[in-house]
Structure formats: C-alpha cells, structure tokens
PDB file of C-alpha atoms in Angstrom:
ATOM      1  CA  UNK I   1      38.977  28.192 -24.882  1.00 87.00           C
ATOM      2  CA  UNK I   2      37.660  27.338 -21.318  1.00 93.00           C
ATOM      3  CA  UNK I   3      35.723  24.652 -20.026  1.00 96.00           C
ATOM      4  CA  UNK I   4      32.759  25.238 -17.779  1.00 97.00           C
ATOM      5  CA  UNK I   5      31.192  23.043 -14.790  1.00 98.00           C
ATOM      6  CA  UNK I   6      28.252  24.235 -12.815  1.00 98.00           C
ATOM      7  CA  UNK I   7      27.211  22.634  -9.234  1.00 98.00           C
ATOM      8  CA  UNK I   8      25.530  23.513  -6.472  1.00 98.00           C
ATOM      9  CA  UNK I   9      21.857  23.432  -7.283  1.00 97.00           C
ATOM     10  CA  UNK I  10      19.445  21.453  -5.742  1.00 97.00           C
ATOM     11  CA  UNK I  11      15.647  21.563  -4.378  1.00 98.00           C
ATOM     12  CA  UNK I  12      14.715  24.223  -1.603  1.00 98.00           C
ATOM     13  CA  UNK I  13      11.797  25.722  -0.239  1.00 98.00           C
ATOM     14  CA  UNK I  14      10.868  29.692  -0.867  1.00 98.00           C
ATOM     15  CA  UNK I  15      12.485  31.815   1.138  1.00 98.00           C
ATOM     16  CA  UNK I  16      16.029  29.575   1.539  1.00 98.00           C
ATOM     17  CA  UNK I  17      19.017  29.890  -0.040  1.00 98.00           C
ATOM     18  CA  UNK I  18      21.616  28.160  -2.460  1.00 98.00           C
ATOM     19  CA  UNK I  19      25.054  29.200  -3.655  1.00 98.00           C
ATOM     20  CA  UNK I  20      25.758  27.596  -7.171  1.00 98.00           C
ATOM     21  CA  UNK I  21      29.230  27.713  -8.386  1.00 98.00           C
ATOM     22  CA  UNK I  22      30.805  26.961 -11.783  1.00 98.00           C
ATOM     23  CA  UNK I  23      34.558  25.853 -11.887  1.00 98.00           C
ATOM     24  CA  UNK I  24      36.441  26.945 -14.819  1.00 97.00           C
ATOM     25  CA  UNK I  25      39.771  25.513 -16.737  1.00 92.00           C
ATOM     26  CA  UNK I  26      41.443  26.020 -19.913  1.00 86.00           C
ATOM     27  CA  UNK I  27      42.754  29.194 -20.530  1.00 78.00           C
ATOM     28  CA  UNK I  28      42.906  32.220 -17.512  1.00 89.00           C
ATOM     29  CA  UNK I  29      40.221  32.534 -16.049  1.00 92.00           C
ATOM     30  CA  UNK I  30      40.851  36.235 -15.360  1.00 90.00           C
ATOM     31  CA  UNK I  31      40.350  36.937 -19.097  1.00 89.00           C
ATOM     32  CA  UNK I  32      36.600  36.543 -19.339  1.00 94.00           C
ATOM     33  CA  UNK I  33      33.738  38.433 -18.662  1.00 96.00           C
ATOM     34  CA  UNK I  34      31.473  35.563 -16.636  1.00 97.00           C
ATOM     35  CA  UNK I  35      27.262  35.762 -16.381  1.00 98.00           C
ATOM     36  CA  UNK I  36      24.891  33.277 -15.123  1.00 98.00           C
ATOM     37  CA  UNK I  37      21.601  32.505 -17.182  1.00 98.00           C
ATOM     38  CA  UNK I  38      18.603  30.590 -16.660  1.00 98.00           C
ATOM     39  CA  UNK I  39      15.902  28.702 -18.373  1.00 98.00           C
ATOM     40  CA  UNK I  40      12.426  27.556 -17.271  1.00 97.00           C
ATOM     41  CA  UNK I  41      10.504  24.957 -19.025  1.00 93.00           C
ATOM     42  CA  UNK I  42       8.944  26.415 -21.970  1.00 95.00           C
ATOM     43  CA  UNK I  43      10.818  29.669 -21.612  1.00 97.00           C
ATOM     44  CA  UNK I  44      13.741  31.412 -23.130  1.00 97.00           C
ATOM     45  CA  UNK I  45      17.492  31.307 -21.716  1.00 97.00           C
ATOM     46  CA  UNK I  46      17.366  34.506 -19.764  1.00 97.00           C
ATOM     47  CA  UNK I  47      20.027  36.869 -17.926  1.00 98.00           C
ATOM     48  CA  UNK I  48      20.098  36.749 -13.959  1.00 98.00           C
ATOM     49  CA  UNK I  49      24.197  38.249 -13.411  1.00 98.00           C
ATOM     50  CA  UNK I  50      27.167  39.245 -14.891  1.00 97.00           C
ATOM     51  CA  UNK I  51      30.691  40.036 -13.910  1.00 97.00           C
ATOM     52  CA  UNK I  52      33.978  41.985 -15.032  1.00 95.00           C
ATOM     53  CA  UNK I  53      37.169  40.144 -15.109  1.00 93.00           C
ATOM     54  CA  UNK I  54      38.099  41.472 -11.568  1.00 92.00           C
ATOM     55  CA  UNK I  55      35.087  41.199 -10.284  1.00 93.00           C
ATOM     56  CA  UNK I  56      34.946  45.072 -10.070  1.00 93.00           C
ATOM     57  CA  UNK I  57      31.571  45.652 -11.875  1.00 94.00           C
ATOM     58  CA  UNK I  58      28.355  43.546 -11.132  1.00 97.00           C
ATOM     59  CA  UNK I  59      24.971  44.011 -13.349  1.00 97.00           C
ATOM     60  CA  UNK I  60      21.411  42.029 -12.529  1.00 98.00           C
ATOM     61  CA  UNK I  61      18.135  41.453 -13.701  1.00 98.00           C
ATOM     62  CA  UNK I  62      15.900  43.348 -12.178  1.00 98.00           C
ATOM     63  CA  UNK I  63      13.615  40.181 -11.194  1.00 97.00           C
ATOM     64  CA  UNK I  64      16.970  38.983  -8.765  1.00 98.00           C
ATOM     65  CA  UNK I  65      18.247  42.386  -7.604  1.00 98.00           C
ATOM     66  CA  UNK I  66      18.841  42.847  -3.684  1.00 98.00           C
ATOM     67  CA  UNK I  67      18.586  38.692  -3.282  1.00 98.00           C
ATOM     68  CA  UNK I  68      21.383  37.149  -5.662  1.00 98.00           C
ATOM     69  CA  UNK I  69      25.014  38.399  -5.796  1.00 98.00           C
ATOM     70  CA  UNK I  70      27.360  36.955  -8.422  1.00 98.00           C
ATOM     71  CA  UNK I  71      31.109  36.612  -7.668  1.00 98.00           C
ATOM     72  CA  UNK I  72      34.231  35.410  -8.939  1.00 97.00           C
ATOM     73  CA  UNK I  73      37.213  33.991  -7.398  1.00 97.00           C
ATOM     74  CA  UNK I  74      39.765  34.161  -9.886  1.00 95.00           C
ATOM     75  CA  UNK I  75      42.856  32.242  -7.763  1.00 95.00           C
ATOM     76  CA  UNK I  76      40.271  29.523  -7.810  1.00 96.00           C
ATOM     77  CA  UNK I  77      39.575  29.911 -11.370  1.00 96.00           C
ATOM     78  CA  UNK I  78      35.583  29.756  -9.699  1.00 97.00           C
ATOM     79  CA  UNK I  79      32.518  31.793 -10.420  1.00 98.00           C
ATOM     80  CA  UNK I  80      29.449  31.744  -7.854  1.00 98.00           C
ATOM     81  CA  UNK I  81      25.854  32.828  -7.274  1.00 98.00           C
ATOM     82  CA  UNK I  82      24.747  33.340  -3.941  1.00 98.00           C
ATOM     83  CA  UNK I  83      20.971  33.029  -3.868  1.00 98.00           C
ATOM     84  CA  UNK I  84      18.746  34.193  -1.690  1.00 98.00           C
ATOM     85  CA  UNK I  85      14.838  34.841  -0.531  1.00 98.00           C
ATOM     86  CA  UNK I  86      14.403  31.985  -3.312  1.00 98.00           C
ATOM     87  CA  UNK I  87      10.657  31.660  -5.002  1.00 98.00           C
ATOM     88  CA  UNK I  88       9.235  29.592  -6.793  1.00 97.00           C
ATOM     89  CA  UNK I  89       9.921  31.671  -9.827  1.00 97.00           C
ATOM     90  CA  UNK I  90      13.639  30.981  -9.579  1.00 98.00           C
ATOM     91  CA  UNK I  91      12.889  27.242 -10.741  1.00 98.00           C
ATOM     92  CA  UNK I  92      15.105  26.795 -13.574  1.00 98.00           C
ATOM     93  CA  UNK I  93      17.869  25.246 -15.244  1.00 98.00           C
ATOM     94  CA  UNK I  94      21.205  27.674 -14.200  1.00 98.00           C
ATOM     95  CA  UNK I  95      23.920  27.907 -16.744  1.00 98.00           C
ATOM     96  CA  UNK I  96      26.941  29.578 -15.924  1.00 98.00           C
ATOM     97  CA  UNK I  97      28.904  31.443 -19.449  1.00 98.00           C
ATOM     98  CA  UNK I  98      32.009  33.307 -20.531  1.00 96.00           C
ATOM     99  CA  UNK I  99      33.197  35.167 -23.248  1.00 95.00           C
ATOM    100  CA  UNK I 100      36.854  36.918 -23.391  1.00 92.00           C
ATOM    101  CA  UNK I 101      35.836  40.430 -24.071  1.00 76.00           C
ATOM    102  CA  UNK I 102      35.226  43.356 -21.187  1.00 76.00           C
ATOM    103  CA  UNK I 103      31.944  44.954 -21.977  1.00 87.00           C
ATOM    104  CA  UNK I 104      28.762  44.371 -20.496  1.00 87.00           C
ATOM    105  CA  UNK I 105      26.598  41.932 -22.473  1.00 90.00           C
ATOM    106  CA  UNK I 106      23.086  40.383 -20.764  1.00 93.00           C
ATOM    107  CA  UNK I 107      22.108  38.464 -24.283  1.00 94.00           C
ATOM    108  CA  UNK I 108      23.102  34.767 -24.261  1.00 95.00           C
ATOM    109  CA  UNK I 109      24.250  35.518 -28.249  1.00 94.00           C
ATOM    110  CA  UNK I 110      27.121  37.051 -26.493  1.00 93.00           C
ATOM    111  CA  UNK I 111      28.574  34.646 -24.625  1.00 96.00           C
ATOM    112  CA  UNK I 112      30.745  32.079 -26.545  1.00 95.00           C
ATOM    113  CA  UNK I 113      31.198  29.381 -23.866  1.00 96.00           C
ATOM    114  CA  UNK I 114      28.483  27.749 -21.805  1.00 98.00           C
ATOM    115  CA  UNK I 115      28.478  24.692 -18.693  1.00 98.00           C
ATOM    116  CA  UNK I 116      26.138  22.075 -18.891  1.00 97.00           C
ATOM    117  CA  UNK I 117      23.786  23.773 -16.625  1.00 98.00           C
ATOM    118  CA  UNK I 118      22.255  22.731 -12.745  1.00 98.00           C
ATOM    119  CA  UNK I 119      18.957  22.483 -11.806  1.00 98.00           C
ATOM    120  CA  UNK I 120      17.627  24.711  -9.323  1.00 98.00           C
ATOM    121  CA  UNK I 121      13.650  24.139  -8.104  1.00 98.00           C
ATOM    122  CA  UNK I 122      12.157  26.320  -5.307  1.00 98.00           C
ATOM    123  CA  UNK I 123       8.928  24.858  -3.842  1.00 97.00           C
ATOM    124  CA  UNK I 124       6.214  26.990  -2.256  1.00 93.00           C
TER     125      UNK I 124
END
C-alpha cells in the first residue's frame, strides 16, 4: 500500500496561485495512477486531475482546464498541482489519491488510497 501526505494549501486571493503537493511512501510510487480531488462544504468529492504512472497522459475537469496542471515526480516519490488564475470557486478541501492500475478513472470509487486532504480558500 502507499501512504499519502498533502501540503501546500493555504489562503489566496482570485487570480494568484498555489502549487499543492502530496508526498508519497510505501510501495513505488511509479506503480500508481495519481488524481487530485476536491470537496466544498456541502458538496460532493469531485475530480480536478489525473495522471499516468510516467506522467505521460494528463486528464482535467473541464471547470480547471488551461489554469491547473498536475505532475508527478516519481524520483521524489511526489505528486503536484500547480494552480493558477485561482477563484473563489476553487475553495475546497484538496485530496490527493492513488490506485495501482493504468486506466483513466475521474470517480473517487476508483481510487483505493487517499491523504488527509489541505485546505485551499480563494477570496474575492
């Protein structure tokens, strides 16, 4: 199994930026599938990004498209999400998840291991 630590959120104003990461250990890192979900107060988990093992194939929601980009570092055993043109929207907990196969899955039902989650608030 592997373990799964977010950081990196905080409180910013629309239009700024974060970059949350989410270190991983336990087993290789290089043998999950990684996405990033997030959940608003009185709102489902939803999808934001996911990533192939190599970091070869990226997929988004369509409500972060063209202002986040998910990454992985694998040496690092590290996934991120660079955020940008933040709004107020974007306030939400952000959880970070893996599962060990390859294909594509945006449903947080597919994902077998989850971090604790950081908060991220954008303020108008």
């Amino acid at each position: 199994q592997v373990q799964l630590v977010e950081s990196g959120g905080g409180l910013v104003q629309a239009g700024g930026s974060l970059r949350l990461s989410c270190a991983a250990s336990g087993r290789t890192f290089s043998y999950y599938r990684m996405g990033w979900f997030r959940q608003a107060p009185g709102k489902e988990r939803e999808f934001v990004a996911t990533v192939s093992w190599n970091g070869a194939s990226t997929t988004y929601a369509d409500s972060v498209k063209g202002r986040f980009t998910i990454s992985r570092d694998n040496a690092k055993n590290t996934l991120y999400l660079q955020m940008n043109s933040l709004k107020p929207e974007d306030t939400a907990v952000y959880y970070c998840a893996a599962v060990q196969e390859g294909s594509i899955r945006i449903n947080p039902e597919g994902y077998r291991y989850w971090g604790q989650g950081t908060q991220v608030t954008v303020s108008s």
